[in-house]
Amino acid sequence: MIESVVFNKEKGRLELLDQTRLPVETCIVNCQTEHDTAMAIVGMQVRGAPAIGVAAAYGIVLGLNNPQNHEKIFASAFESICDLLAATRPTAVNLFWAIARIKEAVACAGSSDFASAAAVALHKADEIRAEDIEMCRTIGRYGASLLKDGDTWLTHCNAGALATAGYGTALGVFRAAQEQGKKFKVFVDETRPLLQGSRLTAWELMQEKIDATLICDNMAGSLIRDDRVQGIVVGADRITAHGFVANKIGTYPLAVLAKYNGVPFYVAAPDSTFDMSIKYGDEIKIEERDQDEVRYIGGQQIAPKDIPVYNPAFDVTPPELITAIITNKGIIRPIYRDTIPEFIKPDQCREAK
Ligand code: MRU
C-alpha cells in the first residue's frame, strides 16, 4: 500500500512521501520538528485533507519532543505548536479536527509535561492514522456498490492513498471495485494549476493497474456530453451540515456538467471531513495560493511574469448538484440538511475548534 505519512518511532521523525516530486522522483522528506511539518504542509509535500490532518497530529508529537520548546511553559508551548500547525492551510477541516483530537486526548489524560503529553499525542496520532485507513476502506466498499461493471468514471484532483493515510476516498472506490473484480475505466482530470490529477492520481492508478486515461480539465465537458462517463467521484476538504462541499478548484463546474447531462456526481469522504458547526458554503474559508503557481509549471514560465493571477485552491459545490455522499457511515442521499445529521453524529465528528 502507498503510505504518504509514516512516523518513524526509532528515529523520532515524520517521513512524508514528497508529493511535489512525484511521479518523476519517489523521495521522502524527513520532518524533525513541528516547523518542518508545517513547512511540508504549506509547501504541499504532504497534501489532501485527511493526510494533512494525520501529518499535523504527528507534527504536534515532534513539537512536544523538540528540546527547544522544553525551556518554555508547557501549556503555552503546546498551544503555540498547535497554532503553528493550524495556520498552515485553512480549508480542509480534517486538519483542525485532528489537532482538536490531540488536544482533547492530552487534556483528558491530564498531561502537563512534555514527555507525558508527547506519549499521549503519539498514541492518538497513531489511532487517527489507523482509523483513516479503515474509514477509506469502508468508503471504498460503499462506493464500489455504485460502480457497475463496464462503467467509465471520472475523477478530479487526487483523493487517493497519497491524500489520506492510505487507500484513499474517491480512489478507494476504484480500489475496492478492482478488488471485487469489476471491469471499469477512469478518466483523470489533470487538475490545474498544481496537477494533482496528472502527477498523483495518474501515478496511483497506474501502480494499481487500474485502466486510467488522462485528460486536460477542459476536456471533461465533451466527454460527459458524448455519454462517455457514467459517474463522477471526487473527494472533499470540508462538508457543511447542509451538504455544501469544498473541494479542489474545478469540482463545482464538473458537478454542473454532471447535472446538466444527467450523470451521477458523488463525493467520497470520511466523517472527519464534515464540519457540523456550519451550514452553508460561504462559511468555508477558501485558501488562495501563490500567483506563481499559475504563471509557472514545474519551474517553467508559461505566462507573463507580472500578469495578475487569481488562484483559489478550492471551490464549493452546492448540495443540489450532489447525487450522494459516500462516507464510512454509509451512502448519504438528499435532502442533506435532514440526512447528514442522521449519519454524522456529533460524537463521531468533533466540531473544529
Ligand atoms: O490542495 P490539495 O491537493 O490538498 O487538495 C486536495 C483535494 O482537494 C482533495 O480532493 C481533498 O483533500 C480530498 S483528499 C481525500
Short mmCIF file of C-alpha atoms and ligand atoms in Angstrom, two decimals:
data_model
loop_
_atom_site.label_atom_id
_atom_site.label_comp_id
_atom_site.label_asym_id
_atom_site.label_seq_id
_atom_site.Cartn_x
_atom_site.Cartn_y
_atom_site.Cartn_z
CA MET A 1 0.00 0.00 0.00
CA ILE A 2 1.21 3.54 -0.78
CA GLU A 3 1.98 5.26 2.55
CA SER A 4 2.21 9.02 2.36
CA VAL A 5 2.61 9.76 6.10
CA VAL A 6 4.76 7.50 8.30
CA PHE A 7 6.06 8.22 11.80
CA ASN A 8 9.45 6.57 12.32
CA LYS A 9 9.47 5.89 16.06
CA GLU A 10 13.08 4.68 16.15
CA LYS A 11 14.39 7.85 14.53
CA GLY A 12 11.75 10.10 16.12
CA ARG A 13 10.85 11.76 12.84
CA LEU A 14 7.95 12.07 10.43
CA GLU A 15 8.60 10.67 6.96
CA LEU A 16 6.48 12.05 4.15
CA LEU A 17 6.37 10.80 0.58
CA ASP A 18 7.22 14.06 -1.19
CA GLN A 19 4.15 14.79 -3.33
CA THR A 20 5.79 17.75 -5.07
CA ARG A 21 8.32 15.37 -6.72
CA LEU A 22 6.03 12.57 -7.89
CA PRO A 23 5.82 10.98 -10.40
CA VAL A 24 9.32 11.90 -11.59
CA GLU A 25 11.01 11.02 -8.31
CA THR A 26 9.92 8.95 -5.33
CA CYS A 27 11.63 10.58 -2.38
CA ILE A 28 10.99 11.02 1.31
CA VAL A 29 11.03 14.31 3.18
CA ASN A 30 12.05 13.90 6.83
CA CYS A 31 10.42 16.23 9.37
CA GLN A 32 12.32 16.52 12.66
CA THR A 33 10.27 19.36 14.17
CA GLU A 34 6.83 20.94 14.15
CA HIS A 35 8.31 23.68 11.93
CA ASP A 36 9.46 21.15 9.31
CA THR A 37 5.97 19.62 9.38
CA ALA A 38 4.23 22.99 8.98
CA MET A 39 6.52 23.83 6.04
CA ALA A 40 5.79 20.47 4.39
CA ILE A 41 2.04 21.11 4.67
CA VAL A 42 2.24 24.69 3.33
CA GLY A 43 4.59 23.54 0.53
CA MET A 44 2.22 20.65 -0.28
CA GLN A 45 4.85 17.93 0.12
CA VAL A 46 2.00 16.38 2.05
CA ARG A 47 -1.47 17.31 0.84
CA GLY A 48 -5.06 16.10 0.75
CA ALA A 49 -7.45 16.73 3.63
CA PRO A 50 -7.02 13.52 5.70
CA ALA A 51 -3.25 13.34 5.06
CA ILE A 52 -2.61 16.85 6.35
CA GLY A 53 -4.69 16.03 9.46
CA VAL A 54 -2.54 12.97 10.16
CA ALA A 55 0.69 14.89 9.42
CA ALA A 56 -0.34 17.71 11.79
CA ALA A 57 -1.11 15.18 14.53
CA TYR A 58 2.44 13.82 14.26
CA GLY A 59 3.76 17.38 13.93
CA ILE A 60 2.42 18.04 17.44
CA VAL A 61 4.35 14.99 18.70
CA LEU A 62 7.52 16.40 17.13
CA GLY A 63 6.83 19.78 18.75
CA LEU A 64 6.37 18.19 22.17
CA ASN A 65 9.64 16.26 21.72
CA ASN A 66 11.52 19.32 20.44
CA PRO A 67 14.13 20.30 23.11
CA GLN A 68 13.85 23.96 22.01
CA ASN A 69 10.33 24.03 23.45
CA HIS A 70 11.33 22.48 26.77
CA GLU A 71 12.62 25.81 28.08
CA LYS A 72 9.07 27.20 27.81
CA ILE A 73 5.99 26.79 29.98
CA PHE A 74 4.24 23.57 28.87
CA ALA A 75 0.70 24.93 28.36
CA SER A 76 1.71 27.92 26.23
CA ALA A 77 4.29 25.91 24.23
CA PHE A 78 1.66 23.22 23.50
CA GLU A 79 -0.80 25.90 22.36
CA SER A 80 1.83 27.53 20.10
CA ILE A 81 2.71 24.19 18.48
CA CYS A 82 -0.98 23.53 17.74
CA ASP A 83 -1.49 27.10 16.45
CA LEU A 84 1.52 26.84 14.15
CA LEU A 85 0.15 23.69 12.52
CA ALA A 86 -3.43 25.02 12.38
CA ALA A 87 -2.22 28.10 10.48
CA THR A 88 -0.83 26.08 7.56
CA ARG A 89 -3.90 25.60 5.34
CA PRO A 90 -7.38 26.96 6.08
CA THR A 91 -9.91 24.93 4.09
CA ALA A 92 -9.60 21.22 4.95
CA VAL A 93 -11.40 20.68 8.25
CA ASN A 94 -9.54 17.41 8.91
CA LEU A 95 -6.51 19.48 9.93
CA PHE A 96 -8.42 21.27 12.71
CA TRP A 97 -10.27 18.07 13.63
CA ALA A 98 -7.01 16.14 14.13
CA ILE A 99 -5.44 18.95 16.18
CA ALA A 100 -8.60 19.15 18.32
CA ARG A 101 -8.46 15.39 18.91
CA ILE A 102 -4.84 15.55 20.09
CA LYS A 103 -5.65 18.49 22.38
CA GLU A 104 -8.64 16.64 23.79
CA ALA A 105 -6.56 13.48 24.42
CA VAL A 106 -3.82 15.44 26.19
CA ALA A 107 -6.40 17.28 28.30
CA CYS A 108 -8.27 14.05 29.16
CA ALA A 109 -5.02 12.36 30.21
CA GLY A 110 -4.27 15.34 32.45
CA SER A 111 -0.77 15.60 30.93
CA SER A 112 1.02 18.75 31.97
CA ASP A 113 4.61 17.97 31.00
CA PHE A 114 6.21 17.49 27.61
CA ALA A 115 7.14 13.81 27.95
CA SER A 116 3.75 12.52 29.04
CA ALA A 117 1.88 14.76 26.57
CA ALA A 118 4.14 13.52 23.74
CA ALA A 119 3.33 9.89 24.64
CA VAL A 120 -0.42 10.61 24.68
CA ALA A 121 -0.22 12.59 21.42
CA LEU A 122 1.73 9.84 19.68
CA HIS A 123 -0.81 7.23 20.73
CA LYS A 124 -3.67 9.42 19.46
CA ALA A 125 -1.88 10.26 16.19
CA ASP A 126 -1.36 6.52 15.54
CA GLU A 127 -5.06 5.99 16.24
CA ILE A 128 -6.10 8.79 13.84
CA ARG A 129 -3.86 7.30 11.14
CA ALA A 130 -5.17 3.75 11.58
CA GLU A 131 -8.78 4.95 11.69
CA ASP A 132 -8.29 6.92 8.49
CA ILE A 133 -7.14 3.84 6.57
CA GLU A 134 -10.08 1.86 7.93
CA MET A 135 -12.56 4.64 7.04
CA CYS A 136 -11.18 4.78 3.50
CA ARG A 137 -11.61 1.02 3.06
CA THR A 138 -15.23 1.28 4.21
CA ILE A 139 -15.87 4.26 1.89
CA GLY A 140 -14.37 2.20 -0.93
CA ARG A 141 -16.76 -0.69 -0.30
CA TYR A 142 -19.83 1.57 -0.20
CA GLY A 143 -18.69 3.46 -3.28
CA ALA A 144 -17.92 0.33 -5.28
CA SER A 145 -21.57 -0.72 -4.93
CA LEU A 146 -22.45 2.30 -7.12
CA LEU A 147 -19.98 1.45 -9.88
CA LYS A 148 -21.32 -1.01 -12.46
CA ASP A 149 -19.28 -3.46 -14.50
CA GLY A 150 -18.30 -1.77 -17.76
CA ASP A 151 -18.68 1.79 -16.39
CA THR A 152 -16.32 4.66 -17.08
CA TRP A 153 -16.00 7.18 -14.25
CA LEU A 154 -14.17 10.46 -13.96
CA THR A 155 -12.25 11.92 -11.02
CA HIS A 156 -10.67 15.28 -10.24
CA CYS A 157 -7.54 16.16 -8.24
CA ASN A 158 -6.14 13.38 -6.03
CA ALA A 159 -8.29 11.83 -3.34
CA GLY A 160 -6.19 8.70 -3.18
CA ALA A 161 -3.80 6.90 -0.85
CA LEU A 162 -1.49 9.90 -1.17
CA ALA A 163 -4.17 12.28 0.11
CA THR A 164 -5.04 10.08 3.09
CA ALA A 165 -3.20 7.74 5.46
CA GLY A 166 -3.70 5.08 2.77
CA TYR A 167 -6.21 3.59 0.27
CA GLY A 168 -7.97 6.88 -0.50
CA THR A 169 -11.55 8.11 -0.62
CA ALA A 170 -12.53 8.67 -4.28
CA LEU A 171 -9.69 6.40 -5.41
CA GLY A 172 -10.66 3.98 -2.63
CA VAL A 173 -13.89 3.46 -4.60
CA PHE A 174 -11.82 2.36 -7.61
CA ARG A 175 -9.51 0.22 -5.47
CA ALA A 176 -12.49 -1.58 -3.91
CA ALA A 177 -14.20 -2.07 -7.30
CA GLN A 178 -10.96 -3.54 -8.67
CA GLU A 179 -10.69 -5.87 -5.64
CA GLN A 180 -14.26 -7.02 -6.36
CA GLY A 181 -13.18 -7.94 -9.90
CA LYS A 182 -15.21 -5.24 -11.66
CA LYS A 183 -14.09 -4.06 -15.08
CA PHE A 184 -14.17 -0.29 -15.46
CA LYS A 185 -12.23 2.69 -16.79
CA VAL A 186 -11.31 6.02 -15.21
CA PHE A 187 -10.77 9.43 -16.76
CA VAL A 188 -8.37 11.57 -14.72
CA ASP A 189 -8.60 15.37 -14.87
CA GLU A 190 -5.08 16.83 -14.86
CA THR A 191 -6.21 19.43 -12.28
CA ARG A 192 -4.51 22.74 -12.94
CA PRO A 193 -2.70 24.57 -11.51
CA LEU A 194 -0.73 22.03 -9.42
CA LEU A 195 -1.60 18.97 -11.49
CA GLN A 196 -2.57 16.62 -8.67
CA GLY A 197 -4.53 14.61 -11.27
CA SER A 198 -1.78 14.07 -13.82
CA ARG A 199 1.09 13.81 -11.33
CA LEU A 200 -0.53 11.91 -8.47
CA THR A 201 -3.83 10.25 -9.43
CA ALA A 202 -2.46 9.03 -12.77
CA TRP A 203 0.58 7.60 -10.93
CA GLU A 204 -1.51 5.95 -8.21
CA LEU A 205 -3.96 4.36 -10.64
CA MET A 206 -1.14 3.05 -12.81
CA GLN A 207 0.51 1.49 -9.73
CA GLU A 208 -2.80 -0.33 -9.11
CA LYS A 209 -3.11 -1.33 -12.78
CA ILE A 210 -6.46 0.44 -12.97
CA ASP A 211 -7.40 1.37 -16.55
CA ALA A 212 -6.91 5.15 -16.45
CA THR A 213 -6.78 7.85 -19.15
CA LEU A 214 -5.53 11.36 -18.51
CA ILE A 215 -7.42 14.39 -19.85
CA CYS A 216 -6.95 18.14 -19.56
CA ASP A 217 -9.57 19.77 -17.34
CA ASN A 218 -11.29 21.43 -20.29
CA MET A 219 -11.94 18.08 -21.99
CA ALA A 220 -14.35 16.74 -19.38
CA GLY A 221 -17.36 18.59 -20.81
CA SER A 222 -17.31 17.00 -24.23
CA LEU A 223 -16.66 13.52 -22.79
CA ILE A 224 -19.66 13.86 -20.49
CA ARG A 225 -21.86 15.23 -23.28
CA ASP A 226 -20.85 12.32 -25.51
CA ASP A 227 -22.13 9.81 -22.88
CA ARG A 228 -18.62 8.52 -22.24
CA VAL A 229 -18.84 8.99 -18.46
CA GLN A 230 -21.30 7.07 -16.25
CA GLY A 231 -20.24 8.56 -12.92
CA ILE A 232 -18.02 11.20 -11.33
CA VAL A 233 -16.43 10.80 -7.90
CA VAL A 234 -14.34 13.36 -6.05
CA GLY A 235 -13.04 13.85 -2.52
CA ALA A 236 -13.79 16.74 -0.18
CA ASP A 237 -11.94 19.15 2.08
CA ARG A 238 -14.94 20.24 4.13
CA ILE A 239 -18.63 19.34 4.03
CA THR A 240 -21.13 21.50 5.88
CA ALA A 241 -24.10 20.21 7.89
CA HIS A 242 -26.36 21.09 4.92
CA GLY A 243 -24.17 19.34 2.32
CA PHE A 244 -22.12 22.14 0.73
CA VAL A 245 -18.80 20.59 -0.36
CA ALA A 246 -15.46 22.40 -0.60
CA ASN A 247 -13.05 20.52 -2.82
CA LYS A 248 -10.28 21.22 -5.34
CA ILE A 249 -10.96 24.12 -7.68
CA GLY A 250 -12.76 22.78 -10.74
CA THR A 251 -15.04 20.44 -8.79
CA TYR A 252 -18.06 22.77 -8.98
CA PRO A 253 -18.04 23.10 -12.81
CA LEU A 254 -17.83 19.30 -13.06
CA ALA A 255 -20.90 18.99 -10.83
CA VAL A 256 -22.79 21.47 -13.04
CA LEU A 257 -21.79 19.49 -16.14
CA ALA A 258 -22.93 16.28 -14.45
CA LYS A 259 -26.32 17.73 -13.52
CA TYR A 260 -26.90 19.19 -16.98
CA ASN A 261 -26.07 15.87 -18.64
CA GLY A 262 -27.78 13.57 -16.13
CA VAL A 263 -24.59 11.89 -14.86
CA PRO A 264 -24.40 10.97 -11.14
CA PHE A 265 -21.98 13.13 -9.17
CA TYR A 266 -20.59 11.56 -5.99
CA VAL A 267 -18.46 12.94 -3.16
CA ALA A 268 -16.44 10.41 -1.13
CA ALA A 269 -15.27 11.49 2.33
CA PRO A 270 -14.79 10.23 5.90
CA ASP A 271 -16.80 11.67 8.79
CA SER A 272 -13.71 13.68 9.80
CA THR A 273 -14.36 15.89 6.73
CA PHE A 274 -17.77 17.06 7.98
CA ASP A 275 -17.92 20.38 9.77
CA MET A 276 -21.23 20.24 11.62
CA SER A 277 -20.63 23.69 13.10
CA ILE A 278 -21.53 25.39 9.80
CA LYS A 279 -24.41 25.06 7.35
CA TYR A 280 -23.57 26.99 4.17
CA GLY A 281 -20.76 27.13 1.63
CA ASP A 282 -19.97 30.79 2.14
CA GLU A 283 -18.96 29.98 5.72
CA ILE A 284 -15.96 27.99 4.42
CA LYS A 285 -12.67 29.85 4.13
CA ILE A 286 -11.20 29.22 0.69
CA GLU A 287 -7.41 29.20 0.54
CA GLU A 288 -5.83 31.46 -2.08
CA ARG A 289 -2.36 30.38 -3.12
CA ASP A 290 0.68 31.98 -4.69
CA GLN A 291 0.13 33.57 -8.10
CA ASP A 292 3.26 31.89 -9.49
CA GLU A 293 1.51 28.50 -9.21
CA VAL A 294 -0.47 29.62 -12.28
CA ARG A 295 2.32 31.51 -14.05
CA TYR A 296 4.75 28.57 -13.90
CA ILE A 297 4.52 24.81 -14.42
CA GLY A 298 7.38 22.77 -12.97
CA GLY A 299 9.57 25.89 -12.77
CA GLN A 300 8.86 26.76 -16.42
CA GLN A 301 7.32 30.18 -17.01
CA ILE A 302 4.11 29.87 -19.06
CA ALA A 303 2.63 33.37 -18.68
CA PRO A 304 3.89 36.96 -18.49
CA LYS A 305 5.83 37.25 -15.22
CA ASP A 306 3.66 40.03 -13.83
CA ILE A 307 0.20 39.18 -15.17
CA PRO A 308 -2.17 39.37 -12.20
CA VAL A 309 -3.44 35.92 -11.25
CA TYR A 310 -6.45 34.69 -9.28
CA ASN A 311 -5.59 31.36 -7.65
CA PRO A 312 -8.21 29.94 -5.27
CA ALA A 313 -7.30 26.36 -4.30
CA PHE A 314 -10.89 25.18 -3.76
CA ASP A 315 -14.48 25.83 -4.80
CA VAL A 316 -17.79 24.96 -3.21
CA THR A 317 -20.38 22.65 -4.77
CA PRO A 318 -23.94 23.16 -3.52
CA PRO A 319 -25.95 20.16 -2.26
CA GLU A 320 -28.48 20.19 -5.11
CA LEU A 321 -25.72 19.11 -7.54
CA ILE A 322 -24.59 16.12 -5.47
CA THR A 323 -26.22 12.73 -6.11
CA ALA A 324 -24.84 11.15 -2.94
CA ILE A 325 -22.07 11.50 -0.37
CA ILE A 326 -20.19 8.22 0.16
CA THR A 327 -18.93 8.04 3.75
CA ASN A 328 -17.60 5.45 6.17
CA LYS A 329 -21.02 5.60 7.85
CA GLY A 330 -22.90 4.76 4.66
CA ILE A 331 -24.16 6.45 1.50
CA ILE A 332 -25.92 9.72 2.32
CA ARG A 333 -28.63 10.86 -0.09
CA PRO A 334 -30.50 14.19 -0.27
CA ILE A 335 -32.07 16.08 1.36
CA TYR A 336 -28.74 16.57 3.09
CA ARG A 337 -29.79 19.01 5.78
CA ASP A 338 -32.04 16.18 7.06
CA THR A 339 -29.90 13.15 6.22
CA ILE A 340 -26.37 14.29 7.15
CA PRO A 341 -27.23 14.66 10.87
CA GLU A 342 -28.68 11.11 10.80
CA PHE A 343 -25.32 9.69 9.66
CA ILE A 344 -22.80 12.08 11.20
CA LYS A 345 -23.36 12.24 14.94
CA PRO A 346 -21.63 14.92 16.98
CA ASP A 347 -19.66 12.32 18.98
CA GLN A 348 -18.27 10.93 15.73
CA CYS A 349 -17.33 14.34 14.43
CA ARG A 350 -15.98 16.74 16.97
CA GLU A 351 -16.53 20.30 15.84
CA ALA A 352 -13.45 22.14 14.61
CA LYS A 353 -12.07 24.37 17.30
O1 MRU B 1 -4.79 21.28 -2.43
P1 MRU B 1 -4.87 19.81 -2.18
O2 MRU B 1 -4.08 19.00 -3.15
O3 MRU B 1 -4.56 19.46 -0.75
O4 MRU B 1 -6.40 19.47 -2.42
C1 MRU B 1 -6.84 18.16 -2.22
C2 MRU B 1 -8.25 17.95 -2.59
O5 MRU B 1 -8.96 18.84 -2.99
C3 MRU B 1 -8.80 16.57 -2.34
O6 MRU B 1 -9.80 16.27 -3.26
C4 MRU B 1 -9.39 16.51 -0.93
O7 MRU B 1 -8.46 16.98 0.02
C5 MRU B 1 -9.82 15.14 -0.56
S1 MRU B 1 -8.47 14.05 -0.28
C6 MRU B 1 -9.10 12.56 0.21
#
